[in-house]
C-alpha cells in the first residue's frame, strides 16, 4: 500500500514567516493530493486539492505544489489563525491515505 | 446548503453494539460516496472506508474490515456506521465526509464522539 509521510511532524514559526510542509508518497500518485487543515477542536477542512488548486474561500497565502511523489504546502505569511494540524491525503482510489499530520504553532 | 448531520455522542460499555448515523442534505445524496474517518484522542485522521449510496457498494480499510459495517438508507439520505461488539480502543471521534470518486473530501460532518468504557 502507498504510504504518505509528512515532515516535519511539528513546527513553530513567527507571524509573517513563510512556512513549508512537505508530504512524500511512497509511490507516484500523479496529482491526487489534498491538504486539510484542522484547527484545535474543529472539523478538518479542505484547503487544496489536485496538489495545487485552492479550495473556494481559502486565503491566497496558502499554496500547494508537486506531482508524483513529492508535494509541498506553503503558507506565504503565517497568521495567528493558521495554528492547526495540517494533513496531506492521497484520494485517487481506495485505500485513501492520510499523512500523519504536521502541527503548526506560533512562536 | 450542503450539510452532513451526524448523530449525537455515545457512551457505551465494551461488548455493546452501536450504530451512528450521518444524514446528508442540500445535494443529491446518491451522487457522492460517504466516507468514515476515525480520529482517536490526540491522534491523526484514519480513513475507515466508504460506501456508495446509489448501490451500497463498499470499500473498507483492511484495518477496520470485519470490525465495522457501513450501510446506507438512500430513501432518507442517511449513512450508518455500525459495531456489533465495541472495544475500549473504539473510543474516538468519527467523522462522515462525502466525495466523488477521484475527488477529495469537500464536506465533513461535525463528528460523533464515541466513548467505550466499563
Short mmCIF file of C-alpha atoms in Angstrom, two decimals, chain A residues 23-62:
data_model
loop_
_atom_site.label_atom_id
_atom_site.label_comp_id
_atom_site.label_asym_id
_atom_site.label_seq_id
_atom_site.Cartn_x
_atom_site.Cartn_y
_atom_site.Cartn_z
CA UNK A 23 4.39 15.29 2.02
CA UNK A 24 6.05 12.34 0.33
CA UNK A 25 4.23 9.41 -1.24
CA UNK A 26 5.89 6.01 -1.28
CA UNK A 27 4.73 5.55 -4.87
CA UNK A 28 3.74 8.03 -7.56
CA UNK A 29 0.24 9.40 -7.13
CA UNK A 30 0.17 11.89 -10.03
CA UNK A 31 -1.53 14.99 -8.58
CA UNK A 32 -4.21 13.24 -6.48
CA UNK A 33 -3.05 15.04 -3.38
CA UNK A 34 -5.13 17.15 -1.00
CA UNK A 35 -4.27 19.21 2.06
CA UNK A 36 -6.60 19.63 5.03
CA UNK A 37 -6.45 21.99 7.97
CA UNK A 38 -7.76 21.01 11.38
CA UNK A 39 -7.87 23.83 13.89
CA UNK A 40 -7.95 22.91 17.58
CA UNK A 41 -11.25 21.26 18.47
CA UNK A 42 -12.66 21.71 14.99
CA UNK A 43 -13.61 19.63 11.98
CA UNK A 44 -10.99 19.24 9.24
CA UNK A 45 -11.49 21.45 6.22
CA UNK A 46 -10.21 21.10 2.66
CA UNK A 47 -7.53 23.62 1.73
CA UNK A 48 -6.02 22.39 -1.51
CA UNK A 49 -6.78 19.60 -3.96
CA UNK A 50 -5.17 18.32 -7.14
CA UNK A 51 -1.89 19.23 -5.43
CA UNK A 52 -2.17 22.94 -6.23
CA UNK A 53 -5.82 24.02 -6.60
CA UNK A 54 -7.06 26.25 -3.82
CA UNK A 55 -10.47 25.31 -2.44
CA UNK A 56 -13.02 28.12 -2.69
CA UNK A 57 -12.78 30.52 0.23
CA UNK A 58 -9.27 29.56 1.28
CA UNK A 59 -6.93 32.56 1.70
CA UNK A 60 -4.43 33.07 -1.09
CA UNK A 61 -1.48 32.88 1.32
CA UNK A 62 -1.92 29.11 1.10
#
